[in-house]
Each structure stands twice: as structure tokens, then as C-alpha cells.
Short mmCIF file of N, CA and C in Angstrom, two decimals:
data_model
loop_
_atom_site.label_atom_id
_atom_site.label_comp_id
_atom_site.label_asym_id
_atom_site.label_seq_id
_atom_site.Cartn_x
_atom_site.Cartn_y
_atom_site.Cartn_z
N UNK A 249 -230.05 -73.12 65.85
CA UNK A 249 -229.80 -74.43 65.28
C UNK A 249 -231.11 -75.09 64.85
N UNK A 250 -232.08 -75.19 65.79
CA UNK A 250 -233.38 -75.77 65.44
C UNK A 250 -234.12 -74.86 64.48
N UNK A 251 -233.99 -73.54 64.67
CA UNK A 251 -234.65 -72.59 63.78
C UNK A 251 -234.13 -72.78 62.35
N UNK A 252 -232.85 -72.89 62.20
CA UNK A 252 -232.26 -73.08 60.87
C UNK A 252 -232.66 -74.43 60.30
N UNK A 253 -232.74 -75.43 61.14
CA UNK A 253 -233.12 -76.76 60.70
C UNK A 253 -234.53 -76.77 60.13
N UNK A 254 -235.45 -76.09 60.81
CA UNK A 254 -236.85 -76.10 60.37
C UNK A 254 -237.16 -75.00 59.36
N UNK A 255 -236.32 -73.95 59.31
CA UNK A 255 -236.50 -72.85 58.37
C UNK A 255 -237.93 -72.32 58.36
N UNK A 256 -238.41 -71.92 59.53
CA UNK A 256 -239.74 -71.36 59.66
C UNK A 256 -239.65 -70.00 60.34
N UNK A 257 -240.80 -69.36 60.48
CA UNK A 257 -240.87 -68.08 61.18
C UNK A 257 -241.12 -68.28 62.68
N UNK A 258 -241.11 -69.52 63.14
CA UNK A 258 -241.40 -69.82 64.54
C UNK A 258 -240.26 -69.42 65.45
N UNK A 259 -240.58 -68.94 66.65
CA UNK A 259 -239.54 -68.71 67.65
C UNK A 259 -238.87 -70.05 68.03
N UNK A 260 -237.66 -69.95 68.53
CA UNK A 260 -236.89 -71.15 68.90
C UNK A 260 -237.66 -72.07 69.86
N UNK A 261 -238.30 -71.50 70.87
CA UNK A 261 -239.04 -72.31 71.84
C UNK A 261 -240.17 -73.09 71.18
N UNK A 262 -240.82 -72.48 70.21
CA UNK A 262 -241.91 -73.15 69.49
C UNK A 262 -241.34 -74.30 68.66
N UNK A 263 -240.19 -74.09 68.04
CA UNK A 263 -239.55 -75.17 67.28
C UNK A 263 -239.15 -76.33 68.18
N UNK A 264 -238.65 -76.02 69.37
CA UNK A 264 -238.28 -77.07 70.32
C UNK A 264 -239.53 -77.87 70.70
N UNK A 265 -240.62 -77.18 70.99
CA UNK A 265 -241.88 -77.87 71.34
C UNK A 265 -242.36 -78.71 70.17
N UNK A 266 -242.26 -78.18 68.97
CA UNK A 266 -242.70 -78.91 67.78
C UNK A 266 -241.94 -80.24 67.62
N UNK A 267 -240.64 -80.17 67.73
CA UNK A 267 -239.81 -81.39 67.62
C UNK A 267 -240.11 -82.34 68.78
N UNK A 268 -240.26 -81.79 69.97
CA UNK A 268 -240.58 -82.61 71.14
C UNK A 268 -241.92 -83.31 70.98
N UNK A 269 -242.92 -82.60 70.48
CA UNK A 269 -244.24 -83.20 70.28
C UNK A 269 -244.19 -84.33 69.24
N UNK A 270 -243.42 -84.14 68.20
CA UNK A 270 -243.29 -85.22 67.20
C UNK A 270 -242.62 -86.43 67.84
N UNK A 271 -241.60 -86.20 68.65
CA UNK A 271 -240.95 -87.31 69.36
C UNK A 271 -241.94 -87.99 70.31
N UNK A 272 -242.75 -87.18 70.98
CA UNK A 272 -243.75 -87.75 71.89
C UNK A 272 -244.84 -88.50 71.12
N UNK A 273 -245.02 -88.18 69.86
CA UNK A 273 -245.97 -88.92 69.03
C UNK A 273 -245.51 -90.35 68.79
N UNK A 274 -244.20 -90.53 68.77
CA UNK A 274 -243.64 -91.87 68.58
C UNK A 274 -243.72 -92.68 69.89
N UNK A 275 -243.67 -91.99 71.02
CA UNK A 275 -243.70 -92.66 72.33
C UNK A 275 -244.84 -93.65 72.51
N UNK A 276 -246.08 -93.25 72.23
CA UNK A 276 -247.19 -94.20 72.39
C UNK A 276 -247.08 -95.42 71.47
N UNK A 277 -246.47 -95.24 70.31
CA UNK A 277 -246.27 -96.40 69.41
C UNK A 277 -245.26 -97.37 70.02
N UNK A 278 -244.20 -96.81 70.61
CA UNK A 278 -243.21 -97.64 71.30
C UNK A 278 -243.89 -98.36 72.47
N UNK A 279 -244.71 -97.62 73.22
CA UNK A 279 -245.44 -98.21 74.34
C UNK A 279 -246.36 -99.32 73.91
N UNK A 280 -247.05 -99.12 72.80
CA UNK A 280 -247.95 -100.17 72.28
C UNK A 280 -247.15 -101.41 71.91
N UNK A 281 -245.99 -101.19 71.33
CA UNK A 281 -245.12 -102.33 70.97
C UNK A 281 -244.67 -103.09 72.22
N UNK A 282 -244.34 -102.35 73.27
CA UNK A 282 -243.95 -102.98 74.53
C UNK A 282 -245.10 -103.81 75.10
N UNK A 283 -246.30 -103.30 75.01
CA UNK A 283 -247.47 -104.04 75.51
C UNK A 283 -247.66 -105.33 74.71
N UNK A 284 -247.49 -105.25 73.40
CA UNK A 284 -247.63 -106.46 72.57
C UNK A 284 -246.59 -107.51 72.92
N UNK A 285 -245.43 -107.06 73.38
CA UNK A 285 -244.38 -107.99 73.79
C UNK A 285 -244.56 -108.41 75.25
N UNK A 286 -245.69 -107.98 75.83
CA UNK A 286 -246.05 -108.33 77.21
C UNK A 286 -245.06 -107.77 78.23
N UNK A 287 -244.46 -106.65 77.90
CA UNK A 287 -243.54 -105.96 78.80
C UNK A 287 -244.31 -104.78 79.40
N UNK A 288 -245.26 -105.13 80.27
CA UNK A 288 -246.24 -104.17 80.75
C UNK A 288 -245.65 -103.09 81.65
N UNK A 289 -244.65 -103.40 82.42
CA UNK A 289 -244.05 -102.38 83.29
C UNK A 289 -243.38 -101.30 82.44
N UNK A 290 -242.61 -101.72 81.42
CA UNK A 290 -241.96 -100.76 80.53
C UNK A 290 -243.02 -99.97 79.73
N UNK A 291 -244.07 -100.68 79.33
CA UNK A 291 -245.20 -100.04 78.63
C UNK A 291 -245.79 -98.93 79.50
N UNK A 292 -246.03 -99.23 80.75
CA UNK A 292 -246.63 -98.26 81.68
C UNK A 292 -245.71 -97.05 81.87
N UNK A 293 -244.43 -97.29 82.04
CA UNK A 293 -243.48 -96.19 82.21
C UNK A 293 -243.42 -95.32 80.97
N UNK A 294 -243.37 -95.94 79.81
CA UNK A 294 -243.28 -95.21 78.55
C UNK A 294 -244.52 -94.33 78.36
N UNK A 295 -245.70 -94.93 78.49
CA UNK A 295 -246.94 -94.18 78.26
C UNK A 295 -247.11 -93.08 79.30
N UNK A 296 -246.80 -93.40 80.55
CA UNK A 296 -246.95 -92.40 81.62
C UNK A 296 -246.02 -91.22 81.39
N UNK A 297 -244.79 -91.49 81.01
CA UNK A 297 -243.83 -90.41 80.76
C UNK A 297 -244.31 -89.50 79.64
N UNK A 298 -244.83 -90.08 78.58
CA UNK A 298 -245.29 -89.28 77.45
C UNK A 298 -246.51 -88.43 77.85
N UNK A 299 -247.47 -89.04 78.52
CA UNK A 299 -248.68 -88.31 78.92
C UNK A 299 -248.33 -87.16 79.88
N UNK A 300 -247.48 -87.43 80.85
CA UNK A 300 -247.12 -86.39 81.83
C UNK A 300 -246.25 -85.29 81.22
N UNK A 301 -245.30 -85.67 80.36
CA UNK A 301 -244.49 -84.66 79.68
C UNK A 301 -245.36 -83.79 78.78
N UNK A 302 -246.28 -84.42 78.06
CA UNK A 302 -247.17 -83.66 77.20
C UNK A 302 -248.03 -82.70 78.02
N UNK A 303 -248.52 -83.16 79.16
CA UNK A 303 -249.31 -82.30 80.04
C UNK A 303 -248.52 -81.06 80.43
N UNK A 304 -247.25 -81.24 80.75
CA UNK A 304 -246.40 -80.11 81.13
C UNK A 304 -246.21 -79.15 79.96
N UNK A 305 -245.95 -79.69 78.78
CA UNK A 305 -245.74 -78.84 77.60
C UNK A 305 -247.01 -78.07 77.27
N UNK A 306 -248.14 -78.73 77.36
CA UNK A 306 -249.42 -78.06 77.09
C UNK A 306 -249.64 -76.93 78.10
N UNK A 307 -249.41 -77.22 79.37
CA UNK A 307 -249.65 -76.22 80.42
C UNK A 307 -248.71 -75.02 80.30
N UNK A 308 -247.46 -75.27 79.98
CA UNK A 308 -246.46 -74.20 79.97
C UNK A 308 -246.44 -73.42 78.65
N UNK A 309 -246.63 -74.11 77.54
CA UNK A 309 -246.46 -73.45 76.24
C UNK A 309 -247.77 -73.24 75.47
N UNK A 310 -248.58 -74.28 75.38
CA UNK A 310 -249.72 -74.21 74.47
C UNK A 310 -250.90 -73.43 75.02
N UNK A 311 -251.24 -73.63 76.27
CA UNK A 311 -252.38 -72.90 76.84
C UNK A 311 -252.13 -71.40 76.83
N UNK A 312 -250.96 -70.93 77.29
CA UNK A 312 -250.73 -69.48 77.23
C UNK A 312 -250.78 -68.93 75.79
N UNK A 313 -250.22 -69.65 74.85
CA UNK A 313 -250.25 -69.20 73.46
C UNK A 313 -251.68 -69.14 72.93
N UNK A 314 -252.46 -70.15 73.23
CA UNK A 314 -253.85 -70.20 72.79
C UNK A 314 -254.64 -69.03 73.39
N UNK A 315 -254.42 -68.78 74.68
CA UNK A 315 -255.15 -67.69 75.37
C UNK A 315 -254.83 -66.32 74.75
N UNK A 316 -253.60 -66.13 74.32
CA UNK A 316 -253.21 -64.83 73.76
C UNK A 316 -253.59 -64.69 72.30
N UNK A 317 -253.32 -65.72 71.49
CA UNK A 317 -253.43 -65.59 70.04
C UNK A 317 -254.76 -66.06 69.45
N UNK A 318 -255.45 -66.95 70.12
CA UNK A 318 -256.64 -67.55 69.50
C UNK A 318 -257.93 -67.20 70.26
N UNK A 319 -257.94 -67.45 71.54
CA UNK A 319 -259.17 -67.30 72.33
C UNK A 319 -259.87 -65.96 72.15
N UNK A 320 -259.15 -64.84 72.11
CA UNK A 320 -259.85 -63.55 71.93
C UNK A 320 -260.58 -63.43 70.59
N UNK A 321 -260.24 -64.28 69.63
CA UNK A 321 -260.83 -64.18 68.30
C UNK A 321 -261.91 -65.23 68.03
N UNK A 322 -262.26 -65.98 69.05
CA UNK A 322 -263.33 -66.97 68.92
C UNK A 322 -264.63 -66.30 69.36
N UNK A 323 -265.69 -66.45 68.67
CA UNK A 323 -265.96 -67.26 67.49
C UNK A 323 -265.79 -66.52 66.16
N UNK A 324 -265.52 -65.23 66.20
CA UNK A 324 -265.53 -64.40 64.99
C UNK A 324 -264.62 -64.92 63.88
N UNK A 325 -263.46 -65.45 64.22
CA UNK A 325 -262.47 -65.83 63.21
C UNK A 325 -262.33 -67.34 63.01
N UNK A 326 -263.24 -68.13 63.55
CA UNK A 326 -263.11 -69.59 63.44
C UNK A 326 -263.11 -70.09 62.00
N UNK A 327 -263.69 -69.33 61.10
CA UNK A 327 -263.72 -69.74 59.70
C UNK A 327 -262.37 -69.64 59.01
N UNK A 328 -261.43 -68.95 59.62
CA UNK A 328 -260.08 -68.83 59.05
C UNK A 328 -259.22 -69.98 59.56
N UNK A 329 -258.46 -70.59 58.66
CA UNK A 329 -257.64 -71.76 59.01
C UNK A 329 -256.71 -71.49 60.18
N UNK A 330 -256.16 -70.29 60.24
CA UNK A 330 -255.23 -69.93 61.31
C UNK A 330 -255.85 -70.18 62.68
N UNK A 331 -257.10 -69.80 62.85
CA UNK A 331 -257.78 -69.95 64.14
C UNK A 331 -258.55 -71.27 64.24
N UNK A 332 -259.15 -71.69 63.14
CA UNK A 332 -259.93 -72.93 63.14
C UNK A 332 -259.08 -74.15 63.45
N UNK A 333 -257.91 -74.24 62.83
CA UNK A 333 -257.01 -75.37 63.11
C UNK A 333 -256.56 -75.38 64.55
N UNK A 334 -256.16 -74.21 65.06
CA UNK A 334 -255.69 -74.13 66.44
C UNK A 334 -256.80 -74.50 67.42
N UNK A 335 -258.01 -74.07 67.15
CA UNK A 335 -259.13 -74.36 68.04
C UNK A 335 -259.49 -75.85 68.00
N UNK A 336 -259.51 -76.42 66.82
CA UNK A 336 -259.79 -77.86 66.68
C UNK A 336 -258.71 -78.68 67.38
N UNK A 337 -257.46 -78.30 67.15
CA UNK A 337 -256.33 -78.97 67.80
C UNK A 337 -256.45 -78.89 69.32
N UNK A 338 -256.80 -77.71 69.82
CA UNK A 338 -256.94 -77.53 71.27
C UNK A 338 -258.10 -78.35 71.83
N UNK A 339 -259.22 -78.35 71.14
CA UNK A 339 -260.40 -79.08 71.64
C UNK A 339 -260.17 -80.58 71.68
N UNK A 340 -259.72 -81.14 70.56
CA UNK A 340 -259.48 -82.59 70.52
C UNK A 340 -258.28 -82.95 71.40
N UNK A 341 -257.28 -82.07 71.43
CA UNK A 341 -256.12 -82.30 72.29
C UNK A 341 -256.48 -82.33 73.76
N UNK A 342 -257.38 -81.46 74.17
CA UNK A 342 -257.83 -81.46 75.57
C UNK A 342 -258.51 -82.77 75.93
N UNK A 343 -259.41 -83.21 75.08
CA UNK A 343 -260.11 -84.49 75.32
C UNK A 343 -259.12 -85.64 75.37
N UNK A 344 -258.17 -85.63 74.45
CA UNK A 344 -257.19 -86.71 74.38
C UNK A 344 -256.26 -86.72 75.59
N UNK A 345 -255.78 -85.56 75.99
CA UNK A 345 -254.90 -85.49 77.17
C UNK A 345 -255.65 -85.93 78.42
N UNK A 346 -256.89 -85.48 78.57
CA UNK A 346 -257.69 -85.90 79.73
C UNK A 346 -257.94 -87.41 79.71
N UNK A 347 -258.20 -87.96 78.53
CA UNK A 347 -258.39 -89.41 78.42
C UNK A 347 -257.10 -90.14 78.76
N UNK A 348 -255.96 -89.62 78.31
CA UNK A 348 -254.67 -90.22 78.65
C UNK A 348 -254.41 -90.19 80.14
N UNK A 349 -254.71 -89.06 80.77
CA UNK A 349 -254.55 -88.95 82.23
C UNK A 349 -255.50 -89.91 82.96
N UNK A 350 -256.71 -90.05 82.45
CA UNK A 350 -257.68 -90.97 83.05
C UNK A 350 -257.17 -92.42 82.97
N UNK A 351 -256.67 -92.82 81.81
CA UNK A 351 -256.12 -94.17 81.66
C UNK A 351 -254.94 -94.35 82.62
N UNK A 352 -254.07 -93.36 82.67
CA UNK A 352 -252.91 -93.43 83.56
C UNK A 352 -253.36 -93.61 85.01
N UNK A 353 -254.30 -92.80 85.45
CA UNK A 353 -254.78 -92.90 86.84
C UNK A 353 -255.53 -94.19 87.09
N UNK A 354 -256.30 -94.62 86.10
CA UNK A 354 -257.11 -95.82 86.26
C UNK A 354 -256.27 -97.09 86.24
N UNK A 355 -255.33 -97.14 85.33
CA UNK A 355 -254.54 -98.35 85.17
C UNK A 355 -253.32 -98.40 86.08
N UNK A 356 -252.76 -97.24 86.37
CA UNK A 356 -251.48 -97.22 87.05
C UNK A 356 -251.50 -96.87 88.52
N UNK A 357 -252.67 -96.48 89.04
CA UNK A 357 -252.72 -96.09 90.45
C UNK A 357 -254.01 -96.62 91.09
N UNK A 358 -254.12 -96.41 92.36
CA UNK A 358 -255.37 -96.74 93.05
C UNK A 358 -256.05 -95.45 93.54
N UNK A 359 -255.72 -94.34 92.88
CA UNK A 359 -256.29 -93.04 93.25
C UNK A 359 -257.79 -93.00 93.01
N UNK A 360 -258.22 -93.54 91.88
CA UNK A 360 -259.65 -93.53 91.55
C UNK A 360 -260.39 -94.63 92.30
N UNK A 361 -261.62 -94.35 92.70
CA UNK A 361 -262.43 -95.43 93.31
C UNK A 361 -262.65 -96.56 92.30
N UNK A 362 -262.83 -97.74 92.80
CA UNK A 362 -263.01 -98.93 91.96
C UNK A 362 -264.08 -98.71 90.87
N UNK A 363 -265.17 -98.06 91.22
CA UNK A 363 -266.27 -97.81 90.28
C UNK A 363 -265.84 -97.00 89.06
N UNK A 364 -264.88 -96.11 89.26
CA UNK A 364 -264.46 -95.21 88.19
C UNK A 364 -263.31 -95.74 87.35
N UNK A 365 -262.76 -96.86 87.73
CA UNK A 365 -261.63 -97.41 86.96
C UNK A 365 -262.14 -98.14 85.72
N UNK A 366 -261.33 -98.09 84.69
CA UNK A 366 -261.71 -98.77 83.45
C UNK A 366 -261.39 -100.25 83.54
N UNK A 367 -262.14 -101.02 82.79
CA UNK A 367 -261.90 -102.47 82.75
C UNK A 367 -261.47 -102.92 81.36
N UNK A 368 -261.87 -102.21 80.34
CA UNK A 368 -261.50 -102.57 78.96
C UNK A 368 -260.32 -101.71 78.52
N UNK A 369 -259.16 -102.06 79.04
CA UNK A 369 -257.96 -101.26 78.80
C UNK A 369 -257.61 -101.14 77.33
N UNK A 370 -257.68 -102.25 76.60
CA UNK A 370 -257.27 -102.21 75.20
C UNK A 370 -258.08 -101.19 74.41
N UNK A 371 -259.38 -101.20 74.58
CA UNK A 371 -260.24 -100.27 73.84
C UNK A 371 -259.89 -98.83 74.19
N UNK A 372 -259.73 -98.54 75.47
CA UNK A 372 -259.37 -97.19 75.89
C UNK A 372 -258.02 -96.79 75.34
N UNK A 373 -257.03 -97.65 75.49
CA UNK A 373 -255.68 -97.31 75.06
C UNK A 373 -255.58 -97.14 73.55
N UNK A 374 -256.26 -97.99 72.82
CA UNK A 374 -256.25 -97.86 71.37
C UNK A 374 -256.96 -96.59 70.92
N UNK A 375 -258.04 -96.25 71.59
CA UNK A 375 -258.76 -95.01 71.26
C UNK A 375 -257.90 -93.79 71.54
N UNK A 376 -257.24 -93.79 72.69
CA UNK A 376 -256.37 -92.66 73.03
C UNK A 376 -255.21 -92.57 72.04
N UNK A 377 -254.64 -93.71 71.65
CA UNK A 377 -253.55 -93.70 70.67
C UNK A 377 -254.02 -93.11 69.34
N UNK A 378 -255.19 -93.52 68.88
CA UNK A 378 -255.72 -92.98 67.62
C UNK A 378 -255.96 -91.48 67.73
N UNK A 379 -256.58 -91.05 68.82
CA UNK A 379 -256.81 -89.62 69.03
C UNK A 379 -255.49 -88.86 69.14
N UNK A 380 -254.53 -89.46 69.81
CA UNK A 380 -253.22 -88.82 69.98
C UNK A 380 -252.63 -88.46 68.62
N UNK A 381 -252.74 -89.39 67.67
CA UNK A 381 -252.20 -89.15 66.35
C UNK A 381 -253.02 -88.13 65.57
N UNK A 382 -254.33 -88.11 65.76
CA UNK A 382 -255.15 -87.06 65.14
C UNK A 382 -254.70 -85.70 65.65
N UNK A 383 -254.51 -85.60 66.96
CA UNK A 383 -254.07 -84.34 67.57
C UNK A 383 -252.67 -83.96 67.07
N UNK A 384 -251.79 -84.93 66.97
CA UNK A 384 -250.44 -84.63 66.47
C UNK A 384 -250.51 -84.09 65.04
N UNK A 385 -251.30 -84.71 64.20
CA UNK A 385 -251.43 -84.24 62.82
C UNK A 385 -252.07 -82.85 62.76
N UNK A 386 -253.06 -82.60 63.61
CA UNK A 386 -253.63 -81.26 63.70
C UNK A 386 -252.60 -80.25 64.21
N UNK A 387 -251.75 -80.67 65.12
CA UNK A 387 -250.69 -79.81 65.63
C UNK A 387 -249.69 -79.47 64.53
N UNK A 388 -249.34 -80.45 63.72
CA UNK A 388 -248.43 -80.21 62.60
C UNK A 388 -249.08 -79.24 61.61
N UNK A 389 -250.37 -79.43 61.35
CA UNK A 389 -251.08 -78.52 60.45
C UNK A 389 -251.14 -77.10 61.03
N UNK A 390 -251.38 -77.00 62.32
CA UNK A 390 -251.43 -75.69 62.99
C UNK A 390 -250.06 -75.01 62.91
N UNK A 391 -249.02 -75.73 63.24
CA UNK A 391 -247.65 -75.20 63.18
C UNK A 391 -247.34 -74.70 61.76
N UNK A 392 -247.69 -75.53 60.79
CA UNK A 392 -247.41 -75.18 59.40
C UNK A 392 -248.16 -73.91 59.01
N UNK A 393 -249.43 -73.83 59.39
CA UNK A 393 -250.24 -72.65 59.04
C UNK A 393 -249.72 -71.39 59.73
N UNK A 394 -249.27 -71.51 60.97
CA UNK A 394 -248.83 -70.35 61.74
C UNK A 394 -247.42 -69.91 61.36
N UNK A 395 -246.53 -70.86 61.09
CA UNK A 395 -245.10 -70.52 61.03
C UNK A 395 -244.41 -70.81 59.71
N UNK A 396 -245.12 -71.28 58.72
CA UNK A 396 -244.50 -71.52 57.41
C UNK A 396 -245.25 -70.67 56.39
N UNK A 397 -245.07 -69.36 56.47
CA UNK A 397 -245.89 -68.45 55.66
C UNK A 397 -245.68 -68.56 54.15
N UNK A 398 -244.50 -68.98 53.73
CA UNK A 398 -244.27 -69.04 52.27
C UNK A 398 -245.14 -70.11 51.59
N UNK A 399 -245.69 -71.04 52.36
CA UNK A 399 -246.61 -72.03 51.77
C UNK A 399 -247.97 -71.43 51.48
N UNK A 400 -248.28 -70.28 52.09
CA UNK A 400 -249.63 -69.72 51.97
C UNK A 400 -249.65 -68.37 51.27
N UNK A 401 -248.57 -68.01 50.63
CA UNK A 401 -248.56 -66.76 49.85
C UNK A 401 -249.41 -66.93 48.60
N UNK A 402 -250.02 -65.84 48.22
CA UNK A 402 -250.87 -65.90 47.00
C UNK A 402 -250.11 -65.39 45.81
#
């Protein structure tokens, strides 16, 4: 069903992750809207759910795929879009996910010592939101390059 909907060469699980990641891209925008409406508890739940769900998807699907298909070809093949996009997506995505987890731990828990907690939440959250969308767009580009071969025929 999803395979037919997307009409790509991607396996069904990859298509499910692709659609899920796009939905998760909307989540932080919804969370930002909740914060603007001063509904901070709902904002926190929304952002936390997206960051944690994304962490799970990355750990279960993306890291294993990267280790098998991309990592063995670094640095020799980085000049090719197939590998360069995936590597850029992984690098910026790692920084962004870690930043999202840091904000979540800093703002939502008392796990971190006082010294390590952030004080300028807006700047951090806006930066993570911007990076999140860069990573999402790189993910879409990576998916397209890997699984939509008819766009790249010569």
C-alpha cells in the first residue's frame, strides 16, 4: 500500500520510515505553535515525543542502514551524491538529535546538573527546529537519490 503510494524502489519498511519522518517534521512546528500559545505542558509532551520517537527510528533503522551501505565506502565515495547526501544527513542529523535530547534533558528533567542546563531556551529550541528541518530536507534528498532511480537515469 505505502510502496504503491510512493512508487519507489524502496522496501516497505523504508517507505514507512520516510512517511513517519515527514510526519515527525511537522511535530516540532506543532510544538512551537503550542509554546506560542503558552501551552507549555503540551509543547513539552509534543517535542519530547518527537525527539524520542526519532531517536528510536534512527537507532533501529537508520544507523544499521548507514553502517551497511555507506560507512564502508567513506571516504572513497563521498564525492558521489548517493554517499555524500547520506553522510551529510547522518552528520547533521546526529548533531541535531543530540541537541534535541540535550534540550529535552535540560528543560524537562533535573537529570543534568544545574551548571549544564540551558538558560536561553528560545535560542536553543529555534536552532534545533531549524536544524531539524535541514536534516529532514537532506533525508528527503537522500531517500530520493537512493530509491527514485528513474529521476537519475541518463
